[in-house]
Short mmCIF file of C-alpha atoms in Angstrom, two decimals:
data_model
loop_
_atom_site.label_atom_id
_atom_site.label_comp_id
_atom_site.label_asym_id
_atom_site.label_seq_id
_atom_site.Cartn_x
_atom_site.Cartn_y
_atom_site.Cartn_z
CA TRP A 1 0.00 0.00 0.00
CA TRP A 2 1.43 3.38 -1.02
CA GLY A 3 0.54 5.17 2.19
CA HIS A 4 -1.25 4.57 5.46
CA ARG A 5 -4.56 2.81 4.87
CA ILE A 6 -7.56 4.72 6.20
CA PRO A 7 -8.61 2.98 9.48
CA ALA A 8 -12.31 2.90 8.55
CA TYR A 9 -14.21 -0.40 8.38
CA TYR A 10 -17.61 -0.99 6.70
CA CYS A 11 -20.02 -3.59 8.05
CA ASP A 12 -20.85 -5.92 5.16
CA ALA A 13 -24.33 -6.48 6.58
CA CYS A 14 -25.63 -2.98 7.27
CA GLY A 15 -22.97 -0.58 5.96
CA GLU A 16 -22.17 0.92 9.40
CA ILE A 17 -18.78 2.68 9.45
CA VAL A 18 -16.46 1.92 12.34
CA VAL A 19 -13.19 3.80 12.81
CA ALA A 20 -10.69 1.82 14.90
CA ALA A 21 -7.01 0.91 15.18
CA GLN A 22 -7.80 -2.72 14.36
CA MET A 23 -10.58 -4.42 12.41
CA PRO A 24 -13.58 -4.69 14.80
CA GLU A 25 -14.93 -8.07 15.77
CA LYS A 26 -18.58 -7.07 15.98
CA CYS A 27 -20.76 -4.35 14.39
CA PRO A 28 -22.12 -2.03 17.11
CA LYS A 29 -25.29 -1.48 15.06
CA CYS A 30 -26.41 -4.91 13.76
CA GLY A 31 -23.99 -7.34 15.42
CA GLY A 32 -22.48 -8.46 12.11
CA THR A 33 -18.97 -9.91 12.13
CA HIS A 34 -17.81 -9.33 8.56
CA PHE A 35 -16.10 -6.01 7.66
CA THR A 36 -14.33 -4.53 4.65
CA GLN A 37 -11.61 -1.91 5.22
CA ASP A 38 -11.69 1.32 3.20
CA PRO A 39 -9.46 0.71 0.14
CA ASP A 40 -8.09 4.29 0.04
CA THR A 41 -5.03 5.71 1.84
CA LEU A 42 -4.54 8.83 3.89
CA ASP A 43 -3.41 12.00 2.16
CA THR A 44 0.35 12.02 1.54
CA TRP A 45 0.88 15.14 3.63
CA PHE A 46 -1.13 13.61 6.47
CA SER A 47 1.06 10.53 6.35
CA SER A 48 4.22 12.64 6.24
CA ALA A 49 3.08 14.52 9.33
CA LEU A 50 2.96 11.22 11.23
CA TRP A 51 6.62 10.45 10.59
CA PRO A 52 8.24 12.53 13.36
CA PHE A 53 5.74 11.24 15.89
CA SER A 54 6.41 7.60 15.02
CA THR A 55 10.22 8.01 15.10
CA LEU A 56 10.51 10.15 18.23
CA GLY A 57 8.53 8.01 20.66
CA TRP A 58 5.03 9.51 20.61
CA PRO A 59 2.66 9.15 22.46
CA GLU A 60 5.23 9.01 25.24
CA LYS A 61 6.71 12.39 26.21
CA THR A 62 10.26 11.49 25.29
CA GLU A 63 13.29 13.75 25.47
CA ASP A 64 13.83 13.49 21.71
CA LEU A 65 10.21 14.38 20.96
CA ASN A 66 10.37 17.42 23.23
CA TYR A 67 13.66 18.61 21.68
CA PHE A 68 13.08 17.95 17.98
CA TYR A 69 9.30 18.40 17.80
CA PRO A 70 8.22 20.99 20.39
CA THR A 71 5.16 22.03 18.28
CA ASP A 72 5.83 25.73 18.89
CA VAL A 73 3.58 26.56 15.95
CA LEU A 74 0.59 25.04 17.81
CA GLU A 75 1.43 27.20 20.82
CA ILE A 76 1.33 30.30 18.50
CA ILE A 77 -2.05 29.16 17.12
CA ASP A 78 -3.50 28.95 20.62
CA LYS A 79 -2.43 32.53 21.31
CA TYR A 80 -3.02 34.31 17.99
CA GLY A 81 -5.21 31.96 15.91
CA ALA A 82 -4.47 29.84 12.85
CA ASP A 83 -5.59 32.62 10.48
CA ALA A 84 -3.04 35.06 11.88
CA LEU A 85 -0.24 32.52 11.58
CA ARG A 86 -1.17 31.57 8.00
CA LEU A 87 -1.28 35.22 6.91
CA THR A 88 2.08 35.92 8.57
CA LEU A 89 3.83 33.02 6.87
CA ILE A 90 2.65 33.93 3.37
CA THR A 91 3.17 37.72 3.39
CA GLY A 92 6.37 39.70 3.02
CA ASN A 93 8.37 36.90 1.46
CA ALA A 94 9.22 35.44 -1.93
CA PRO A 95 9.25 31.72 -2.83
CA GLY A 96 12.57 30.05 -2.09
CA ASN A 97 13.71 32.57 0.52
CA ASP A 98 14.15 31.95 4.22
CA MET A 99 12.06 34.13 6.52
CA ARG A 100 12.99 35.48 9.94
CA PHE A 101 10.14 34.95 12.37
CA TYR A 102 8.84 37.81 14.53
CA TYR A 103 5.98 37.61 17.00
CA GLU A 104 5.21 41.25 16.13
CA ARG A 105 4.25 40.18 12.61
CA VAL A 106 1.82 37.58 13.97
CA GLU A 107 0.34 40.25 16.24
CA ALA A 108 -0.09 42.53 13.20
CA SER A 109 -1.90 39.72 11.37
CA ARG A 110 -4.10 39.15 14.42
CA ASN A 111 -4.89 42.88 14.43
CA PHE A 112 -5.89 42.64 10.77
CA ALA A 113 -8.26 39.78 11.61
CA ASN A 114 -9.78 42.00 14.32
CA LYS A 115 -10.15 44.81 11.77
CA VAL A 116 -12.06 42.51 9.40
CA TRP A 117 -14.22 41.23 12.26
CA ASN A 118 -15.08 44.73 13.55
CA ALA A 119 -15.90 46.01 10.06
CA SER A 120 -18.20 43.04 9.54
CA ARG A 121 -19.93 43.62 12.89
CA PHE A 122 -20.46 47.28 11.97
CA ILE A 123 -22.10 46.32 8.67
CA MET A 124 -24.32 43.64 10.20
CA MET A 125 -25.33 45.95 13.05
CA ASN A 126 -26.52 48.59 10.59
CA MET A 127 -28.41 46.01 8.52
CA GLU A 128 -30.12 44.70 11.67
CA GLN A 129 -31.13 48.21 12.73
CA VAL A 130 -32.78 48.90 9.38
CA GLU A 131 -34.55 45.54 9.43
CA GLU A 132 -35.83 46.10 13.00
CA LYS A 133 -37.07 49.59 12.11
CA THR A 134 -38.73 48.79 8.77
CA GLY A 135 -39.32 45.05 8.92
CA LYS A 136 -37.59 44.75 5.54
CA ARG A 137 -34.19 43.82 4.16
CA SER A 138 -34.59 46.48 1.50
CA TRP A 139 -30.93 46.40 0.43
CA GLU A 140 -31.24 42.79 -0.73
CA VAL A 141 -31.75 43.50 -4.40
CA SER A 142 -29.80 42.81 -7.58
CA TYR A 143 -27.04 44.99 -8.94
CA ASP A 144 -29.29 46.13 -11.78
CA GLU A 145 -31.99 47.22 -9.30
CA ILE A 146 -29.66 49.20 -7.04
CA ARG A 147 -27.43 50.65 -9.76
CA GLU A 148 -29.39 53.86 -10.30
CA TYR A 149 -29.16 54.72 -6.58
CA LEU A 150 -25.41 54.18 -6.24
CA GLU A 151 -23.52 57.32 -5.28
CA PRO A 152 -19.98 58.25 -6.46
CA ALA A 153 -18.37 56.79 -3.33
CA ASP A 154 -20.21 53.47 -3.90
CA LYS A 155 -19.07 53.33 -7.50
CA TRP A 156 -15.52 54.19 -6.43
CA ILE A 157 -15.20 51.23 -4.03
CA LEU A 158 -16.95 48.86 -6.46
CA SER A 159 -14.51 49.92 -9.18
CA LYS A 160 -11.51 49.48 -6.87
CA LEU A 161 -12.79 46.02 -5.92
CA ASN A 162 -13.35 45.15 -9.56
CA THR A 163 -9.72 45.94 -10.38
CA LEU A 164 -8.59 44.02 -7.31
CA VAL A 165 -10.48 40.91 -8.44
CA ARG A 166 -8.76 40.96 -11.81
CA GLU A 167 -5.27 41.52 -10.38
CA VAL A 168 -5.54 39.01 -7.53
CA THR A 169 -6.93 36.31 -9.82
CA ASP A 170 -4.01 36.87 -12.20
CA ASN A 171 -1.49 36.78 -9.33
CA ILE A 172 -2.90 33.51 -7.99
CA ASP A 173 -2.95 31.97 -11.48
CA HIS A 174 0.78 32.71 -11.62
CA PHE A 175 1.35 31.38 -8.07
CA GLU A 176 2.22 34.87 -6.75
CA LEU A 177 0.43 34.19 -3.49
CA GLY A 178 2.26 36.73 -1.34
CA ILE A 179 1.68 39.54 -3.84
CA ALA A 180 -2.00 38.64 -4.13
CA VAL A 181 -2.73 38.64 -0.40
CA GLN A 182 -0.86 41.92 0.14
CA LYS A 183 -3.22 43.57 -2.35
CA VAL A 184 -6.25 42.11 -0.58
CA TYR A 185 -4.85 43.23 2.79
CA ASP A 186 -4.28 46.81 1.59
CA PHE A 187 -7.71 47.00 -0.01
CA ILE A 188 -9.59 45.80 3.08
CA TRP A 189 -7.65 47.83 5.63
CA ASP A 190 -7.10 51.06 3.70
CA GLU A 191 -9.69 51.50 0.97
CA PHE A 192 -12.64 49.65 2.52
CA CYS A 193 -12.27 50.15 6.29
CA ASP A 194 -10.38 53.43 6.62
CA TRP A 195 -12.02 55.25 3.71
CA TYR A 196 -15.25 53.77 2.39
CA ILE A 197 -16.85 52.86 5.73
CA GLU A 198 -16.05 56.36 7.01
CA MET A 199 -17.47 57.86 3.81
CA VAL A 200 -20.86 56.16 4.19
CA LYS A 201 -21.38 56.71 7.92
CA PRO A 202 -23.18 60.05 7.38
CA ARG A 203 -25.59 58.31 4.98
CA LEU A 204 -26.23 55.48 7.44
CA TYR A 205 -26.83 57.84 10.37
CA GLN A 206 -28.86 60.57 8.68
CA ASP A 207 -32.55 60.57 9.60
CA VAL A 208 -34.80 62.73 7.43
CA SER A 209 -38.38 62.68 8.69
CA CYS A 210 -40.62 63.07 5.66
CA GLY A 211 -41.10 64.09 2.05
CA GLU A 212 -38.88 63.66 -0.98
CA ARG A 213 -35.69 64.11 1.04
CA ARG A 214 -36.70 61.15 3.19
CA ASN A 215 -37.12 58.94 0.12
CA GLN A 216 -33.71 60.01 -1.14
CA ALA A 217 -32.16 59.31 2.27
CA VAL A 218 -33.72 55.83 2.37
CA GLN A 219 -32.50 55.02 -1.15
CA SER A 220 -29.04 56.34 -0.29
CA LYS A 221 -28.89 54.22 2.87
CA ASN A 222 -30.03 51.10 0.99
CA ALA A 223 -27.38 51.70 -1.68
CA ALA A 224 -24.73 52.08 1.02
CA LEU A 225 -25.79 48.88 2.81
CA TRP A 226 -25.93 46.94 -0.47
CA THR A 227 -22.44 48.13 -1.38
CA LEU A 228 -21.02 47.42 2.08
CA LYS A 229 -22.37 43.88 2.03
CA GLN A 230 -21.36 43.04 -1.53
CA VAL A 231 -17.86 44.47 -1.24
CA LEU A 232 -17.29 42.68 2.08
CA ILE A 233 -18.47 39.34 0.69
CA ASP A 234 -16.24 39.53 -2.39
CA ALA A 235 -13.29 40.70 -0.30
CA LEU A 236 -13.84 37.75 2.06
CA LYS A 237 -13.76 35.38 -0.90
CA LEU A 238 -10.43 36.81 -2.06
CA LEU A 239 -9.07 36.53 1.48
CA HIS A 240 -10.43 33.05 2.17
CA PRO A 241 -7.48 30.98 0.84
CA TYR A 242 -5.25 32.78 3.33
CA MET A 243 -7.56 33.19 6.35
CA PRO A 244 -10.15 30.42 6.00
CA PHE A 245 -11.66 30.38 9.49
CA ILE A 246 -12.69 34.00 10.06
CA THR A 247 -13.86 34.39 6.46
CA GLU A 248 -16.09 31.30 6.68
CA GLU A 249 -17.59 32.45 9.98
CA ILE A 250 -18.43 35.95 8.71
CA PHE A 251 -19.61 34.69 5.30
CA CYS A 252 -22.09 32.22 6.78
CA THR A 253 -23.41 34.89 9.17
CA ILE A 254 -23.85 37.82 6.79
CA GLN A 255 -25.59 35.95 3.95
CA SER A 256 -27.70 32.84 3.38
CA GLU A 257 -27.65 32.47 -0.41
CA GLU A 258 -24.54 30.27 -0.47
CA GLU A 259 -23.91 27.43 1.99
CA SER A 260 -20.18 27.92 2.49
CA ILE A 261 -17.51 30.28 1.29
CA MET A 262 -15.38 27.21 0.44
CA ILE A 263 -17.73 26.27 -2.41
CA SER A 264 -18.99 29.75 -3.32
CA ASP A 265 -18.39 31.38 -6.69
CA TRP A 266 -15.04 33.16 -7.06
CA PRO A 267 -15.47 36.90 -7.88
CA VAL A 268 -15.15 37.76 -11.56
CA TYR A 269 -14.08 41.05 -13.16
CA ALA A 270 -16.99 42.88 -14.84
CA GLU A 271 -16.50 45.73 -17.28
CA GLU A 272 -19.79 47.32 -16.18
CA LYS A 273 -18.32 47.92 -12.70
CA ALA A 274 -15.31 49.85 -13.98
CA TYR A 275 -16.25 53.39 -12.90
CA GLN A 276 -13.20 55.39 -13.95
CA ALA A 277 -14.78 58.84 -13.56
CA GLU A 278 -16.02 58.11 -10.05
CA GLU A 279 -12.63 56.67 -9.12
CA GLN A 280 -10.88 59.88 -10.18
CA ALA A 281 -13.45 62.04 -8.39
CA THR A 282 -13.19 60.19 -5.10
CA GLU A 283 -9.40 60.09 -5.23
CA LEU A 284 -9.47 63.89 -5.61
CA ILE A 285 -11.58 64.21 -2.46
CA LYS A 286 -9.27 61.81 -0.62
CA GLU A 287 -6.28 63.95 -1.60
CA ALA A 288 -8.00 67.05 -0.22
CA VAL A 289 -8.83 65.26 3.04
CA ARG A 290 -5.25 64.05 3.45
CA GLY A 291 -3.97 67.61 2.91
CA ILE A 292 -6.39 69.02 5.49
CA ARG A 293 -5.42 66.35 8.04
CA ASN A 294 -1.74 67.18 7.52
CA ILE A 295 -2.43 70.88 8.12
CA ARG A 296 -4.36 70.06 11.29
CA THR A 297 -1.47 67.93 12.54
CA GLN A 298 1.12 70.62 11.77
CA MET A 299 -0.95 73.25 13.57
CA ASN A 300 -1.75 70.95 16.50
CA VAL A 301 -5.50 71.25 15.89
CA ALA A 302 -7.65 68.69 17.71
CA PRO A 303 -9.51 66.32 15.32
CA SER A 304 -12.75 67.19 17.12
CA ARG A 305 -12.52 70.88 16.22
CA LYS A 306 -14.76 71.67 13.25
CA ALA A 307 -13.93 74.41 10.75
CA ALA A 308 -15.61 76.10 7.79
CA MET A 309 -14.00 75.19 4.47
CA PHE A 310 -14.06 76.76 1.02
CA ILE A 311 -13.41 74.73 -2.14
CA VAL A 312 -12.21 77.07 -4.89
CA SER A 313 -11.84 75.91 -8.48
CA GLU A 314 -12.30 77.49 -11.88
CA THR A 315 -13.10 74.04 -13.29
CA GLU A 316 -16.80 73.20 -13.18
CA SER A 317 -16.27 69.44 -13.13
CA VAL A 318 -14.07 69.76 -10.03
CA ARG A 319 -16.68 71.90 -8.28
CA ASN A 320 -19.30 69.26 -9.13
CA VAL A 321 -17.14 66.56 -7.52
CA PHE A 322 -17.18 68.40 -4.19
CA GLU A 323 -20.85 69.35 -4.50
CA GLU A 324 -21.83 65.69 -4.96
CA GLY A 325 -19.42 64.47 -2.28
CA ARG A 326 -20.17 67.29 0.16
CA LEU A 327 -21.66 65.03 2.85
CA PHE A 328 -18.80 62.58 3.29
CA PHE A 329 -16.11 65.20 2.54
CA ALA A 330 -17.39 67.28 5.46
CA ALA A 331 -17.35 64.24 7.74
CA LEU A 332 -13.85 63.12 6.77
CA ALA A 333 -12.29 66.59 6.76
CA GLY A 334 -13.93 67.78 9.99
CA ALA A 335 -15.80 70.62 8.27
CA SER A 336 -18.58 72.52 10.00
CA GLU A 337 -19.76 73.73 6.59
CA VAL A 338 -18.52 73.44 3.02
CA THR A 339 -18.75 76.20 0.41
CA VAL A 340 -17.87 75.46 -3.21
CA GLN A 341 -17.11 78.44 -5.43
CA ALA A 342 -15.18 79.53 -8.52
CA ASP A 343 -12.97 82.25 -6.96
CA ARG A 344 -11.55 83.50 -3.65
CA SER A 345 -14.19 86.15 -3.02
CA GLY A 346 -15.30 86.37 0.62
CA ILE A 347 -12.36 84.31 1.95
CA ALA A 348 -10.18 85.87 4.68
CA GLU A 349 -6.62 86.76 3.75
CA ASP A 350 -5.20 84.72 6.64
CA ALA A 351 -6.91 81.54 5.45
CA VAL A 352 -4.80 78.40 5.46
CA SER A 353 -4.73 76.69 2.06
CA VAL A 354 -4.38 73.13 0.78
CA VAL A 355 -3.55 72.80 -2.92
CA ILE A 356 -4.90 69.86 -4.94
CA PRO A 357 -5.10 69.34 -8.72
CA ASN A 358 -7.17 72.16 -10.28
CA ALA A 359 -8.46 73.40 -6.92
CA SER A 360 -7.56 74.78 -3.50
CA VAL A 361 -9.17 74.29 -0.11
CA TYR A 362 -9.20 77.36 2.15
CA ILE A 363 -9.79 77.31 5.91
CA PRO A 364 -10.03 80.66 7.75
CA PHE A 365 -7.28 80.66 10.36
CA ALA A 366 -9.57 81.65 13.22
CA GLU A 367 -11.69 78.58 12.45
CA LEU A 368 -8.78 76.29 13.21
CA VAL A 369 -7.40 77.76 16.44
CA GLU A 370 -8.35 80.02 19.33
CA ILE A 371 -5.73 82.73 18.78
CA GLY A 372 -5.33 83.58 22.46
CA GLN A 373 -4.83 79.95 23.45
CA GLU A 374 -2.42 79.40 20.58
CA ILE A 375 -0.30 82.41 21.58
CA GLU A 376 -0.19 81.06 25.14
CA ARG A 377 0.84 77.60 23.95
CA LEU A 378 3.54 78.95 21.61
CA ALA A 379 4.90 81.23 24.36
CA LYS A 380 5.38 78.19 26.60
CA GLU A 381 7.09 76.35 23.77
CA GLU A 382 9.35 79.36 23.13
CA LYS A 383 10.41 79.36 26.79
CA ARG A 384 11.08 75.61 26.73
CA LEU A 385 13.21 75.83 23.59
CA GLN A 386 15.18 78.78 24.99
CA GLY A 387 15.95 76.65 28.06
CA GLU A 388 17.11 73.74 25.90
CA LEU A 389 19.33 76.04 23.85
CA ALA A 390 20.85 77.53 26.99
CA ARG A 391 21.69 74.04 28.25
CA VAL A 392 23.20 72.90 24.94
CA ASN A 393 25.20 76.09 24.47
CA GLY A 394 26.47 75.78 28.03
CA MET A 395 27.77 72.27 27.34
CA LEU A 396 29.35 73.16 24.00
CA LYS A 397 31.11 76.20 25.52
CA ASN A 398 32.39 74.16 28.46
CA GLU A 399 36.08 73.45 27.79
CA LYS A 400 36.20 70.42 30.12
CA PHE A 401 33.16 68.83 28.44
CA MET A 402 34.58 69.42 24.97
CA ALA A 403 37.96 67.95 26.00
CA LYS A 404 36.66 64.81 27.71
CA ALA A 405 33.33 63.97 26.00
CA PRO A 406 33.32 61.24 23.29
CA GLU A 407 33.12 62.55 19.75
CA ALA A 408 29.68 60.97 19.28
CA LYS A 409 28.32 62.83 22.33
CA VAL A 410 29.64 66.16 21.07
CA ALA A 411 28.09 65.51 17.64
CA GLU A 412 24.77 64.67 19.32
CA GLU A 413 24.72 67.97 21.25
CA ARG A 414 25.60 69.96 18.11
CA ALA A 415 22.72 68.29 16.30
CA LYS A 416 20.41 69.30 19.15
CA LEU A 417 21.67 72.87 18.88
CA GLU A 418 20.75 72.97 15.20
CA LYS A 419 17.35 71.37 15.81
CA TYR A 420 16.36 73.62 18.72
CA THR A 421 17.56 76.74 16.89
CA GLN A 422 15.39 75.91 13.89
CA MET A 423 12.37 75.08 16.05
CA LEU A 424 12.72 78.32 18.06
CA SER A 425 12.88 80.34 14.85
CA GLN A 426 9.65 78.74 13.59
CA VAL A 427 7.86 79.31 16.91
CA GLN A 428 8.93 82.97 17.10
CA GLU A 429 7.88 83.55 13.50
CA ARG A 430 4.46 82.05 14.23
CA LEU A 431 4.10 84.13 17.38
CA GLY A 432 4.88 87.29 15.43
CA GLN A 433 2.16 86.49 12.89
CA LEU A 434 -0.44 85.81 15.57
CA LYS A 435 0.31 88.95 17.59
CA LYS A 436 -0.31 91.10 14.53
#
């Protein structure tokens, strides 16, 4: 026999299956005494996995077994999960290369699994709330039925997913498994969780009481829920070969049309879901949001502080992008209100600006900071930097320190002198502007 025979025995009388180390003497179901062993053998890899156990003394806890076969991987699985370990071992490496193992990478994979789980819970929670409120699962329609209600952000994520499906399928066909899963990882974490889910939250939370606006709000929410569900399901399918357990659990919970993700249809690229214009429009808004967040960070503005924002562009198509995406742009950028216009009229001269292709975003300075508080904060920083400079200058002018200190220490203090001098100059310049 080319392999270990499967230890399953069939009762010749009633067909009962008995799994045992030796052929049973009596059928537990009918009492028959004639059995036929399964003619097949165990999978080759299964048989190979038995080899170290059989040669190292298992099931006894021998010294050789403990030394050569400590099963550290199974300890890792207990702590972080099999999905996290699988993802770690297949990412960041090329076939044929050795990989250095870090627990931090397994933790990062575990964190990704948590990200997928939390995003799924958020989607299912919102679907349940709508169903409890209306008694309907109104987002469960076909693509053709929902298509007319899709907003630019929906088309953007569907288009990004569509491209992902094509690229990942091609990578897997060419056995580029690590490249494929990295693309899936980036899409789920960055595009889907960090951007799209944040984009649609205003649509999910808005509650318009009556009239035409209410109908529009309901259609918009349904389109968002449909997109969230469909994109998640297809992303889970792409991720499944790498993280089979969490994807199966979520898949079987969020939908009932297919029995298991293991036998579900693989996503297929569709030309009708290639929304190039919407992709470009949403990427423009993302670029504006990134610029605004950078400005806020540089000016030490709390994320919770809202500010009025002006989008200025001579190009009508660009203005239309921000008009249509006003709701989620305001939410992502932390805007109290958004004004879209063709020129700078009515915008304060001290407004902070963010430049993007064919447009600029202006934020009145007073909207970002309380000038009095900012002057107070900068004055404290000026005093701190002056103290640091006094200390550094004192050390560098000390003849004993300069004679005895290691060269590296002297270089370190000179670098601090340059850094603190530059920082003090920036703080004093900013203070001068504010005091005017």
